[in-house]
PDB file of C-alpha atoms and ligand atoms in Angstrom:
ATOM      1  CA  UNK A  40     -16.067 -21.987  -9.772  1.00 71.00           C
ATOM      2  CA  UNK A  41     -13.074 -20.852 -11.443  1.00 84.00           C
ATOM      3  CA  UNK A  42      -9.411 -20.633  -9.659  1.00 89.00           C
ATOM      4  CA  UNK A  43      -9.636 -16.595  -8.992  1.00 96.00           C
ATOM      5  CA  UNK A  44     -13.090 -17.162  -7.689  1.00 96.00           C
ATOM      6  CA  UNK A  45     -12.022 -19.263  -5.180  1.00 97.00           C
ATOM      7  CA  UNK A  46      -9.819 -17.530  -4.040  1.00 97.00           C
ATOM      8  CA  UNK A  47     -11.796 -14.230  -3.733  1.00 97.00           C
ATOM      9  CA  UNK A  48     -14.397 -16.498  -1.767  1.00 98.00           C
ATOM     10  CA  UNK A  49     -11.578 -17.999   0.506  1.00 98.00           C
ATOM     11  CA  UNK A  50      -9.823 -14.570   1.341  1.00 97.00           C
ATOM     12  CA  UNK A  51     -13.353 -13.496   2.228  1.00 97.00           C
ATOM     13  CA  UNK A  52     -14.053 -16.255   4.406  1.00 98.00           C
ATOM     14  CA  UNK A  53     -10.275 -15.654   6.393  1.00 97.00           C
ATOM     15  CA  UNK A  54      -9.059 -19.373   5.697  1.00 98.00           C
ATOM     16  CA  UNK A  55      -5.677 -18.068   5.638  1.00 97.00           C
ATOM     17  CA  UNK A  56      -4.081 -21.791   4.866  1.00 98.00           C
ATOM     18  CA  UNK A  57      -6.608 -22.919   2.160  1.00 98.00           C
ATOM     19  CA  UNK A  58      -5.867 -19.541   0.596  1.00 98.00           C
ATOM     20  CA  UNK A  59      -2.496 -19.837   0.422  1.00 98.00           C
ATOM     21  CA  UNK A  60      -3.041 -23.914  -1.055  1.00 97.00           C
ATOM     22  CA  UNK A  61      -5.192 -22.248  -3.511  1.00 98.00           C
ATOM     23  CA  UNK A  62      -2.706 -20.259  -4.800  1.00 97.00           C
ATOM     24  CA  UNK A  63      -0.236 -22.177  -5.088  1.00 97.00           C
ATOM     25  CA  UNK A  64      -2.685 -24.696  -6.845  1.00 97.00           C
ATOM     26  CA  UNK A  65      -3.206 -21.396  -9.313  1.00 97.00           C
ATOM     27  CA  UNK A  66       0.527 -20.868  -9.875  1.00 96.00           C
ATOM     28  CA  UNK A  67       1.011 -24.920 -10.364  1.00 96.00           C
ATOM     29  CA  UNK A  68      -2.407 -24.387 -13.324  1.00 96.00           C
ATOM     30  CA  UNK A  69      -0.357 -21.609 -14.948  1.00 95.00           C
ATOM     31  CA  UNK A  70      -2.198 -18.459 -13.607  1.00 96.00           C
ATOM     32  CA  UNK A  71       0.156 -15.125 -13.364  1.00 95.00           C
ATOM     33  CA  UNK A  72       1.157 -13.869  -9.849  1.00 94.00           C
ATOM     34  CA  UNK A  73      -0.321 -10.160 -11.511  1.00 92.00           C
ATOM     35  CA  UNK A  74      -3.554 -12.036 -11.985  1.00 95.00           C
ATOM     36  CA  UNK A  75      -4.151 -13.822  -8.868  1.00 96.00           C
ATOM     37  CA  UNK A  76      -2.953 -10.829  -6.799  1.00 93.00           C
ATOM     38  CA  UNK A  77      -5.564  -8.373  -8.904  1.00 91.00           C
ATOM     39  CA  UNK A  78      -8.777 -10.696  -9.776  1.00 95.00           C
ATOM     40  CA  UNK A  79      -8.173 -13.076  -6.903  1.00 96.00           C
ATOM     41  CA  UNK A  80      -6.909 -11.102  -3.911  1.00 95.00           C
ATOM     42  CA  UNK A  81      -7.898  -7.670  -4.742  1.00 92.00           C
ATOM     43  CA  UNK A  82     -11.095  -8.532  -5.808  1.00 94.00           C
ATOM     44  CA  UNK A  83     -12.293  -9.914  -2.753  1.00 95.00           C
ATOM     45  CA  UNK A  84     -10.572  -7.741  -0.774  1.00 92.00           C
ATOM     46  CA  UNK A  85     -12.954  -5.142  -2.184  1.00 92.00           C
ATOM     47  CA  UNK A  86     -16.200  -7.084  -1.000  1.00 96.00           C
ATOM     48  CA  UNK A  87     -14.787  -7.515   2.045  1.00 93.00           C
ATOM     49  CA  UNK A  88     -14.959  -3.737   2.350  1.00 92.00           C
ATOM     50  CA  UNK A  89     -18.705  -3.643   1.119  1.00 95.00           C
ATOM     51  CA  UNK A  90     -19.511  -5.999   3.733  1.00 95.00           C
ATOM     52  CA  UNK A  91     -17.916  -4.004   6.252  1.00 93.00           C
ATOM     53  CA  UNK A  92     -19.272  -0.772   5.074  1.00 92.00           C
ATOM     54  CA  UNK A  93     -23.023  -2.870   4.993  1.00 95.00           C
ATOM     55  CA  UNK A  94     -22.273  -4.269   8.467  1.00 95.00           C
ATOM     56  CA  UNK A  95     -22.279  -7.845   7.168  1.00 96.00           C
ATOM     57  CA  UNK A  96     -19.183  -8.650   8.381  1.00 95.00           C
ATOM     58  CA  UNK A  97     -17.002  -6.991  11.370  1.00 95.00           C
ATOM     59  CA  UNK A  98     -13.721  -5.978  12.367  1.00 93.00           C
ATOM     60  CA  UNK A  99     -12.066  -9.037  13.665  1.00 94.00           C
ATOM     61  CA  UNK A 100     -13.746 -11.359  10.463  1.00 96.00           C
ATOM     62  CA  UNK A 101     -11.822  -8.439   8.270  1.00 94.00           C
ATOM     63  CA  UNK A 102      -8.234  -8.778  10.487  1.00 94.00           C
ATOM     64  CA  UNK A 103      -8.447 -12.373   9.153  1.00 96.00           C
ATOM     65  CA  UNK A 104      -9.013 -11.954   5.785  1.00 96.00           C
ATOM     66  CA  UNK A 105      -6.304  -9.181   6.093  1.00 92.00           C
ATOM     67  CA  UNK A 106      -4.278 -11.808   7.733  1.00 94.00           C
ATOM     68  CA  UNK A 107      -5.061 -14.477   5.201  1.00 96.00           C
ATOM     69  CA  UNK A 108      -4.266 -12.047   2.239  1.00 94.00           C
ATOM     70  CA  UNK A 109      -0.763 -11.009   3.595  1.00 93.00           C
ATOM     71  CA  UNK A 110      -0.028 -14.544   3.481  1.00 95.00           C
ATOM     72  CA  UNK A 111      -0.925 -15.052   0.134  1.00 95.00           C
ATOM     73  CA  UNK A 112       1.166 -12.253  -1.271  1.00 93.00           C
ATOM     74  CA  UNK A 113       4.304 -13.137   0.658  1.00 93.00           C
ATOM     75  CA  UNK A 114       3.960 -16.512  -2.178  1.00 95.00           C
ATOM     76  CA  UNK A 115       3.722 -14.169  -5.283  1.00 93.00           C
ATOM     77  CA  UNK A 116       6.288 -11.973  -3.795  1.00 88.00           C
ATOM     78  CA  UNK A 117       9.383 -13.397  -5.613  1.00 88.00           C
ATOM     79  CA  UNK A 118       6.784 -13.625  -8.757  1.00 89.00           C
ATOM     80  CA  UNK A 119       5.715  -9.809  -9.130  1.00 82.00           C
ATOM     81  CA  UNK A 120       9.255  -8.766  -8.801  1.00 70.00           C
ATOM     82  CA  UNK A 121      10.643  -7.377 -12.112  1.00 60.00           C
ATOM     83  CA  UNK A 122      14.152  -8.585 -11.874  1.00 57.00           C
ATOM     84  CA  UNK A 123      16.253  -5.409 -11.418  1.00 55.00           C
ATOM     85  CA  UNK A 124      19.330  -5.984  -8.896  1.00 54.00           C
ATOM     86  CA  UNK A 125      20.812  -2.667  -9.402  1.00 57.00           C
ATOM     87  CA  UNK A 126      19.683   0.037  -6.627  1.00 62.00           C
ATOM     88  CA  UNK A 127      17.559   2.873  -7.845  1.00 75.00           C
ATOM     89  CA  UNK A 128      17.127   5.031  -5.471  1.00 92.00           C
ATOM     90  CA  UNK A 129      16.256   5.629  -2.182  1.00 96.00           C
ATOM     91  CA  UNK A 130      12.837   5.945  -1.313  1.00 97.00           C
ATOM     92  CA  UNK A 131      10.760   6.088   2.659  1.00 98.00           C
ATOM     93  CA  UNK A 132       7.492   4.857   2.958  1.00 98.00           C
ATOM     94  CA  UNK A 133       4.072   4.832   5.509  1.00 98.00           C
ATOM     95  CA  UNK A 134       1.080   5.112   6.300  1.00 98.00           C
ATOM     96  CA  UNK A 135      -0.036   8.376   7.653  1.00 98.00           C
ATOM     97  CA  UNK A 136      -0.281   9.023  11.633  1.00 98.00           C
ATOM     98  CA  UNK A 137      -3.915   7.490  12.898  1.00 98.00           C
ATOM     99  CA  UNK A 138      -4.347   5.394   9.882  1.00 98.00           C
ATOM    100  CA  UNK A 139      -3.467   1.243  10.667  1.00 98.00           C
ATOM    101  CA  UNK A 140      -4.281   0.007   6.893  1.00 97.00           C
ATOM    102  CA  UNK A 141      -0.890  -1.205   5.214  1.00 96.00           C
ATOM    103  CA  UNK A 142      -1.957  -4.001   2.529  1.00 95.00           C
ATOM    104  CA  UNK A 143      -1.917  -1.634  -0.259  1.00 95.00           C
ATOM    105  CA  UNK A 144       1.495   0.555   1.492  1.00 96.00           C
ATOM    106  CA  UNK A 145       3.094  -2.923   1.833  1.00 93.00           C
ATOM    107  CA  UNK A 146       2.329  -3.873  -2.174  1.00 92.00           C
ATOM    108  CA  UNK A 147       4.043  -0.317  -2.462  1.00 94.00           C
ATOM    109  CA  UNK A 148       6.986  -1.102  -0.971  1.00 92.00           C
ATOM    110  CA  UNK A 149       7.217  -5.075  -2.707  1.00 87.00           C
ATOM    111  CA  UNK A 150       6.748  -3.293  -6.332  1.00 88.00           C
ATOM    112  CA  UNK A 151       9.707  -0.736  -5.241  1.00 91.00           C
ATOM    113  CA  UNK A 152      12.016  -3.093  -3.617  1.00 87.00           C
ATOM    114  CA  UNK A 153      11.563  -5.287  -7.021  1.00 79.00           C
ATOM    115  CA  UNK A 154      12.054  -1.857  -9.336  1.00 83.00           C
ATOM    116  CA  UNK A 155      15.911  -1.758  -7.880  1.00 86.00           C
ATOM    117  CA  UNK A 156      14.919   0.737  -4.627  1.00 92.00           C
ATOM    118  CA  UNK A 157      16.220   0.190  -1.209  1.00 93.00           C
ATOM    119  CA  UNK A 158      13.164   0.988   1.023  1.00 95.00           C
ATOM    120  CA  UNK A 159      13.103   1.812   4.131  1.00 98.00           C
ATOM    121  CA  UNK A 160       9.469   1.098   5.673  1.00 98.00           C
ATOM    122  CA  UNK A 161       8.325   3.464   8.416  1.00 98.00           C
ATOM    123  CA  UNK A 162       4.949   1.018   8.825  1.00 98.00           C
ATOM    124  CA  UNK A 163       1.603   2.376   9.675  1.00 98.00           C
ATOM    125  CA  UNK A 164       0.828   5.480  12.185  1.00 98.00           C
ATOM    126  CA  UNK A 165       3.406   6.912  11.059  1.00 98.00           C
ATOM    127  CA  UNK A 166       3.515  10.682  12.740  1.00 98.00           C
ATOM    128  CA  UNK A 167       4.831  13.822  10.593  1.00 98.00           C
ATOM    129  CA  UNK A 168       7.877  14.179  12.683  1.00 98.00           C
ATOM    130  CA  UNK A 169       8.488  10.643  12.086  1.00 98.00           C
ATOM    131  CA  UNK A 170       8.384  11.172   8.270  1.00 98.00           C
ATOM    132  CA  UNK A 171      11.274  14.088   9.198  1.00 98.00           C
ATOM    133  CA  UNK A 172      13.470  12.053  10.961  1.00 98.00           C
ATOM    134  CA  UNK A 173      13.255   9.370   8.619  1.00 98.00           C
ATOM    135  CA  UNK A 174      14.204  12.092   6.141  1.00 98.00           C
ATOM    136  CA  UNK A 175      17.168  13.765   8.037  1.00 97.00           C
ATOM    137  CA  UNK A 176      18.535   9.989   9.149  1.00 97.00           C
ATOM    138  CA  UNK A 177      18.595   8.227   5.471  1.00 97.00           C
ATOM    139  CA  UNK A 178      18.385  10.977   2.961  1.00 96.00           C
ATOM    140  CA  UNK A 179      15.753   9.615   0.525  1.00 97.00           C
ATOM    141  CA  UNK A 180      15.237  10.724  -3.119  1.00 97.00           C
ATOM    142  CA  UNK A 181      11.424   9.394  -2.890  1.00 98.00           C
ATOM    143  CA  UNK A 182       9.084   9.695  -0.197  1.00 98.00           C
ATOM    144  CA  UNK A 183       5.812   7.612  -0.154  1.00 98.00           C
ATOM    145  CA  UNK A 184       2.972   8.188   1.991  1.00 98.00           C
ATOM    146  CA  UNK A 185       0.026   6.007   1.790  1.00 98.00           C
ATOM    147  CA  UNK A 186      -3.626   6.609   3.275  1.00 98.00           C
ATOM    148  CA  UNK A 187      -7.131   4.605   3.571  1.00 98.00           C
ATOM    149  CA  UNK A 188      -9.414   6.824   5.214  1.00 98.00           C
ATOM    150  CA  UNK A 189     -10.850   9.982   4.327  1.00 98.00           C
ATOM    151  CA  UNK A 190     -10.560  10.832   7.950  1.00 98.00           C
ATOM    152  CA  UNK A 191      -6.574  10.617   7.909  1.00 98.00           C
ATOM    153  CA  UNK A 192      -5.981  12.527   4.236  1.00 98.00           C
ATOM    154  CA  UNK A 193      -5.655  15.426   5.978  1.00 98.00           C
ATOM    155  CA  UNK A 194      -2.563  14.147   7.928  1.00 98.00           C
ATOM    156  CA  UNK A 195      -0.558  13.917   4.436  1.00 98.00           C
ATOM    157  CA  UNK A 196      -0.895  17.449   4.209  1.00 98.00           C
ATOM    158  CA  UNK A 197       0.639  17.599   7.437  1.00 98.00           C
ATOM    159  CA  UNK A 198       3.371  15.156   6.786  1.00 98.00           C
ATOM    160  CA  UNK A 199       4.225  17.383   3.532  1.00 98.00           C
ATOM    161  CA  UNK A 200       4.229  20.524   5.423  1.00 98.00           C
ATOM    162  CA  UNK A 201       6.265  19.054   8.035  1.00 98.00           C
ATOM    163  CA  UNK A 202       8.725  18.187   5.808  1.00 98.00           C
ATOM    164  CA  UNK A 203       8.309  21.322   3.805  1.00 97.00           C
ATOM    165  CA  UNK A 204       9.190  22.973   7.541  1.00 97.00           C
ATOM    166  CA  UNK A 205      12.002  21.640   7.978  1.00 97.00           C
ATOM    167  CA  UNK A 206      13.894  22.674   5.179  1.00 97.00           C
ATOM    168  CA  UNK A 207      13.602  19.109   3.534  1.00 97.00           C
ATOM    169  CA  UNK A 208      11.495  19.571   0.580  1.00 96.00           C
ATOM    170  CA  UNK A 209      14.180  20.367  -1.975  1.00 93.00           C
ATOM    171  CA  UNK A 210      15.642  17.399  -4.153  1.00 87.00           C
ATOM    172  CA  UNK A 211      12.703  15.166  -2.445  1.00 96.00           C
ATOM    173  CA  UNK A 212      10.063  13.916  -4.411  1.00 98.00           C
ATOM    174  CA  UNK A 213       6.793  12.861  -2.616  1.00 98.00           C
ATOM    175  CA  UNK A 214       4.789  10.065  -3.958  1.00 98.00           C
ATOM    176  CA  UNK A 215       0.630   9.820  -2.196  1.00 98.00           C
ATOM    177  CA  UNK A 216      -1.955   7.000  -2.999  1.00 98.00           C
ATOM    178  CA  UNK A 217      -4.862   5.185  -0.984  1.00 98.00           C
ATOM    179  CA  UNK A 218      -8.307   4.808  -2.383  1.00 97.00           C
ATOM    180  CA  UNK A 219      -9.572   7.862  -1.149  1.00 98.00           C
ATOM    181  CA  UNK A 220      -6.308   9.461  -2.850  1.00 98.00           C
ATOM    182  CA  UNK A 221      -6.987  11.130  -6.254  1.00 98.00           C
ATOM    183  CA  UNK A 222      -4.404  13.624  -8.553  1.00 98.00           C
ATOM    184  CA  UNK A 223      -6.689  17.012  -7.130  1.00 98.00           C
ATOM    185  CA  UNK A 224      -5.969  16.097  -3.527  1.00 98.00           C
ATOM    186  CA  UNK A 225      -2.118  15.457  -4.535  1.00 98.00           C
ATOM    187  CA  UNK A 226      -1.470  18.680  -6.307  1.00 98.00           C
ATOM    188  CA  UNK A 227      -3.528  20.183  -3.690  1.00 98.00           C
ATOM    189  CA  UNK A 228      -1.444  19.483  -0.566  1.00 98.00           C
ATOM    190  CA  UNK A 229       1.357  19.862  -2.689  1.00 98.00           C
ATOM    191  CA  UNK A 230       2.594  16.187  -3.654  1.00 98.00           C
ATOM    192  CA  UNK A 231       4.791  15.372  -6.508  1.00 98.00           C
ATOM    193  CA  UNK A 232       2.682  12.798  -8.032  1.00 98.00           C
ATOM    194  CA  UNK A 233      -0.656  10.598  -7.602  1.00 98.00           C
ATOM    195  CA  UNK A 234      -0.238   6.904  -7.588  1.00 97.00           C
ATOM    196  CA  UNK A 235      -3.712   4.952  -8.045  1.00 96.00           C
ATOM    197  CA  UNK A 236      -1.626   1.655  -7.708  1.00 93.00           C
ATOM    198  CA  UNK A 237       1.194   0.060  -6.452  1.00 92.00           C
ATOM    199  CA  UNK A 238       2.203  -0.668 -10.155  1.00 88.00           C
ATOM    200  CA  UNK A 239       2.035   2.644 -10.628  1.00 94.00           C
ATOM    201  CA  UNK A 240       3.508   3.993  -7.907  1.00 95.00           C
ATOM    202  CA  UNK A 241       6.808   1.961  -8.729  1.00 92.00           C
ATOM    203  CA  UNK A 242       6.709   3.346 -12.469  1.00 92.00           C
ATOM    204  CA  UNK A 243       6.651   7.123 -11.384  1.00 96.00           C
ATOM    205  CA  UNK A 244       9.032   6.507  -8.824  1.00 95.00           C
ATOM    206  CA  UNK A 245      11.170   5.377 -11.493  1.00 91.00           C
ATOM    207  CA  UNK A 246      10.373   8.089 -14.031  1.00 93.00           C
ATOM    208  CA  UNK A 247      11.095  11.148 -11.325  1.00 92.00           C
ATOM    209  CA  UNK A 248      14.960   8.890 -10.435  1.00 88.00           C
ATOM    210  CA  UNK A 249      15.178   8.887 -13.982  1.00 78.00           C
TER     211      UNK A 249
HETATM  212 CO1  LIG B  51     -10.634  -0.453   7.112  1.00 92.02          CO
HETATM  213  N1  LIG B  51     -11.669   0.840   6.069  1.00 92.02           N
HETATM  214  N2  LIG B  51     -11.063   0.489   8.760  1.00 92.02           N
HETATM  215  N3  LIG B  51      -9.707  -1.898   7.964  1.00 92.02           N
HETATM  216  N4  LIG B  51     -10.633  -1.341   5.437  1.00 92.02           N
HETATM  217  C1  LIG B  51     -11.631   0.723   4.615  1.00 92.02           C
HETATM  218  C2  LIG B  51     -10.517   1.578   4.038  1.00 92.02           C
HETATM  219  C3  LIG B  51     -13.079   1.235   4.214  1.00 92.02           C
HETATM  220  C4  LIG B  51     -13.162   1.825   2.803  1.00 92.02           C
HETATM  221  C5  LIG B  51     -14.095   0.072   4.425  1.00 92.02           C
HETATM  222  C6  LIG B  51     -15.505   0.480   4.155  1.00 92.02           C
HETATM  223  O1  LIG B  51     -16.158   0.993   5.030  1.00 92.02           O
HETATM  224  N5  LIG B  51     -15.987   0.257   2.937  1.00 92.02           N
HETATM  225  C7  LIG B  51     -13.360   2.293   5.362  1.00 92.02           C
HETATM  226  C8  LIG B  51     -12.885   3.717   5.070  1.00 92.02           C
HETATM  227  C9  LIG B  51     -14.030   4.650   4.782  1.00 92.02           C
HETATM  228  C10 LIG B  51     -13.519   6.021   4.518  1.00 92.02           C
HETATM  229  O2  LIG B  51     -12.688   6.563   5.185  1.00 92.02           O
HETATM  230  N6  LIG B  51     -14.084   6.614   3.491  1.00 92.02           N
HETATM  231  C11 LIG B  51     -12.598   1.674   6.520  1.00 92.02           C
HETATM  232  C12 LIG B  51     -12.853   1.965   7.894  1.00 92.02           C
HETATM  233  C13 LIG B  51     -14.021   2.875   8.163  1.00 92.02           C
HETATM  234  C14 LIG B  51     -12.061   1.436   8.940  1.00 92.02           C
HETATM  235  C15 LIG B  51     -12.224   1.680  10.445  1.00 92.02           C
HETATM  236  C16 LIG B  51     -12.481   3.144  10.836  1.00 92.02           C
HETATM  237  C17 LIG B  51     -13.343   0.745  10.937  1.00 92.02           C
HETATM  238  C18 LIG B  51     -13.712   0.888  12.398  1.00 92.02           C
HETATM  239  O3  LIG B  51     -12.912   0.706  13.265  1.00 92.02           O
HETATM  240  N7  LIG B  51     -14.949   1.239  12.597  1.00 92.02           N
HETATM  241  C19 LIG B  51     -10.871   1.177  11.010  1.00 92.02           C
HETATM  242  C20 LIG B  51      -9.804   2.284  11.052  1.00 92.02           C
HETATM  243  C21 LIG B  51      -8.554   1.801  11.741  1.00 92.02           C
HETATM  244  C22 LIG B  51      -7.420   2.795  11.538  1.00 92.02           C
HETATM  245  O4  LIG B  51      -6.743   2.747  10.529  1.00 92.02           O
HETATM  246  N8  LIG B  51      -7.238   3.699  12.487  1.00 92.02           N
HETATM  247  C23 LIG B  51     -10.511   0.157   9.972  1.00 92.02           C
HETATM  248  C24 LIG B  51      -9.760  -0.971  10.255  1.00 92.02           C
HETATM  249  C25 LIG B  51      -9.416  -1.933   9.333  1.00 92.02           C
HETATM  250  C26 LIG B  51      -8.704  -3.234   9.709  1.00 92.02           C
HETATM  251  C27 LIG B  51      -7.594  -3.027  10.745  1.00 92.02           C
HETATM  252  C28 LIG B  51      -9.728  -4.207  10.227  1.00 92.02           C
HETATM  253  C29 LIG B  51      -8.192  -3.724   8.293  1.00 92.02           C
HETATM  254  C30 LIG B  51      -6.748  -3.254   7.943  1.00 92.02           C
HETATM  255  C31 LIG B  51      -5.742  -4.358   8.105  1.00 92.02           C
HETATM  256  C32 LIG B  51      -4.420  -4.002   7.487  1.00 92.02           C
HETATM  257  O5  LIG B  51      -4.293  -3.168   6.607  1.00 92.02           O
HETATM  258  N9  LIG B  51      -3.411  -4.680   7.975  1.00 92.02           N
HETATM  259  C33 LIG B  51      -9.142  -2.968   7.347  1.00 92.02           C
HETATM  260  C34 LIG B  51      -9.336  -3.328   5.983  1.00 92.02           C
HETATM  261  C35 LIG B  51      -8.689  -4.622   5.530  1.00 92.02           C
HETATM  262  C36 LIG B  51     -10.097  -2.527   5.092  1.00 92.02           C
HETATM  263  C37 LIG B  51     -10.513  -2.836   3.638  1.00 92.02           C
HETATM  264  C38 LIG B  51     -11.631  -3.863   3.716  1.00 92.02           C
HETATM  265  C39 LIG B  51      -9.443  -3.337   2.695  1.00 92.02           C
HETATM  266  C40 LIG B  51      -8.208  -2.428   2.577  1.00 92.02           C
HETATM  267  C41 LIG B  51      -7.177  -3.144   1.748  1.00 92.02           C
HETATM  268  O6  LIG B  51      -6.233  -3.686   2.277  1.00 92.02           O
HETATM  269  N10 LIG B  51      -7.428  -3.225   0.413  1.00 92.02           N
HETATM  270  C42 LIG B  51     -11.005  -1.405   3.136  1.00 92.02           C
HETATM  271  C43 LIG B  51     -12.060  -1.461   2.053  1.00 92.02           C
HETATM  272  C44 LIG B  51     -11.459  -1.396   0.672  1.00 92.02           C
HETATM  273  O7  LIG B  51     -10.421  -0.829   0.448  1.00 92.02           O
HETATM  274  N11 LIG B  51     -12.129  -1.952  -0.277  1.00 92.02           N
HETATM  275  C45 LIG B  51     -11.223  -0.689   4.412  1.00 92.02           C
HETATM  276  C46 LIG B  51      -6.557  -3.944  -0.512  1.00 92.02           C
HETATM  277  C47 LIG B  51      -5.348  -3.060  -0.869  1.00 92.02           C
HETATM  278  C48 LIG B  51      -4.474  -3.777  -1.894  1.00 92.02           C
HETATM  279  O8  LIG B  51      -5.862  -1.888  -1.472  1.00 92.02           O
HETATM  280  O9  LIG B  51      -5.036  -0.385   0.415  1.00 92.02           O
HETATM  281  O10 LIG B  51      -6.498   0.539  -1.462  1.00 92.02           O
HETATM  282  P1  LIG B  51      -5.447  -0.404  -0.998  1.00 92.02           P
HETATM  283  O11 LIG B  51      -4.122  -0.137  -1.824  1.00 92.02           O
HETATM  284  C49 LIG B  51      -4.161   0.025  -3.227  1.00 92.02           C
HETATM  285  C50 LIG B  51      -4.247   1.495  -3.679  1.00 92.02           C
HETATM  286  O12 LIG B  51      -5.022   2.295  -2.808  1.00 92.02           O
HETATM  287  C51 LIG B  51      -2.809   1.902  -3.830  1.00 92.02           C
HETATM  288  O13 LIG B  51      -2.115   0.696  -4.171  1.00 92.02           O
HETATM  289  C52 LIG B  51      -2.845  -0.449  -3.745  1.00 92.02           C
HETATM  290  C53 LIG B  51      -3.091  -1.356  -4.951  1.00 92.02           C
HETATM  291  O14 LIG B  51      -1.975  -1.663  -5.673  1.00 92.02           O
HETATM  292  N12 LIG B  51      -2.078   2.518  -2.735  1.00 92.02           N
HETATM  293  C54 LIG B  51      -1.027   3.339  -3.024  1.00 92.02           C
HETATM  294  C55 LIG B  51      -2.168   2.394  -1.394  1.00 92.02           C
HETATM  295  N13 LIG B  51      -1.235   3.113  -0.791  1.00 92.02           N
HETATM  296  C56 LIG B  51      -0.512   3.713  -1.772  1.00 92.02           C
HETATM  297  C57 LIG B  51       0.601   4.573  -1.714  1.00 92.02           C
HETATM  298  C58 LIG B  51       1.139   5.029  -2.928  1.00 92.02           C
HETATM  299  C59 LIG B  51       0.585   4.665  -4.137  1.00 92.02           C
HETATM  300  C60 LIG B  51      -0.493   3.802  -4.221  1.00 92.02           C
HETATM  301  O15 LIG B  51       2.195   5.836  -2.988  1.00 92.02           O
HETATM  302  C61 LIG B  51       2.915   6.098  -1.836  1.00 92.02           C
END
């Protein structure tokens, strides 16, 4: 079994301290942070959701390999970063209010922080009010919101609308991803921009600062 195949299998199976020996052991063999994270971690993150979806594996057997992977990517941290000291930009982050997923929202806000932004991270649940306040208190150029389930989408309409309410929506750009995220449902509820990744996200970010 290759390196990146054992660590999909051993994020799958929730070992959060062989995963993070197997990494390390991948750096130490010359494999990139980009590619571990992506074909590694990513990878079997994804058949940890088929399993779930299948009923093959359950909630707390998911928390670990959730765990397990957080772990792991606080050890490529340092390595995905591009460099950039300077500050950017301001931009807020979250997850949307009823939605608890923040792996991907987290990868977000470690590709921004390494772009040059100073983020402030409002976490998960994060109600539209919240978003406001957040807003009002530190006066963001960028505002991310990130959601996993088609069942919350609907609350990042809210969250823009909220904001829109409030009289905060000029000079603000807002940034939306999460895999049931595409660029119809952004321009729909009236986003900036679609992210697919956190890669991405970072790059447009970048582009609207510009
Ligand atoms: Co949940 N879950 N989950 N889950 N979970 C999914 C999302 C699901 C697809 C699994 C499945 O059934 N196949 C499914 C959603 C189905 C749907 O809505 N269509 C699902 C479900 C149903 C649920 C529960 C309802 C299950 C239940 O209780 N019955 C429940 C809901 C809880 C809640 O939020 N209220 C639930 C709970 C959980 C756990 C708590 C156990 C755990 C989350 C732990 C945590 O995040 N700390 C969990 C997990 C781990 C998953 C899966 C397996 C993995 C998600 C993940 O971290 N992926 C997921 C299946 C899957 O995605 N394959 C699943 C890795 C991460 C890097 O990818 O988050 O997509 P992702 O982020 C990507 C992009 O989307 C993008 O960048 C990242 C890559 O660079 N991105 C952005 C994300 N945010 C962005 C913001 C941006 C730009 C890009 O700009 C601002």
């Amino acid at each position: 079994m290759s390196d990146l195949q054992n660590i999909t299998q051993t994020l799958i199976s929730g070992d959060g301290a062989a995963l993070r020996g197997l990494v390390e052991e991948a750096l130490g063999a010359g494999v990139s942070a980009g590619e571990i994270l992506q074909d590694g971690l990513i990878a079997g993150m994804d058949i940890v959701g088929e399993r779930m979806e299948s009923g093959e594996m359950f909630i707390p057997e998911v928390l670990m390999a959730a765990q397990a992977m957080g772990e792991s990517v606080e050890i490529l941290k340092p390595l995905l970063a591009e460099g950039e000291s300077s500050t950017a930009g301001k931009v807020i982050l979250g997850t949307v209010k009823g939605d608890l997923h923040d792996i991907g929202k987290n990868l977000v806000v470690m590709m921004m922080e390494s772009a040059g932004f100073d983020v402030i991270d409002l976490g998960v649940d994060v109600d539209p009010e919240k978003f406001v306040e957040a807003i009002k208190e530190n006066k963001p150029d960028i505002v991310g919101i990130s959601a996993l389930l088609t069942t919350t989408m609907p609350m990042m309409k809210k969250s823009i609308d909220s904001i829109e309410e409030s009289g905060l929506r000029n000079n603000l750009k807002i940034i939306v991803g999460g895999a049931p995220v595409n660029q119809a449902f952004a321009d729909e509820i009236g986003a900036d921009g679609y992210a697919p990744d956190a890669g991405a996200a970072s790059k447009m970010a970048k582009a609207m600062y510009a």
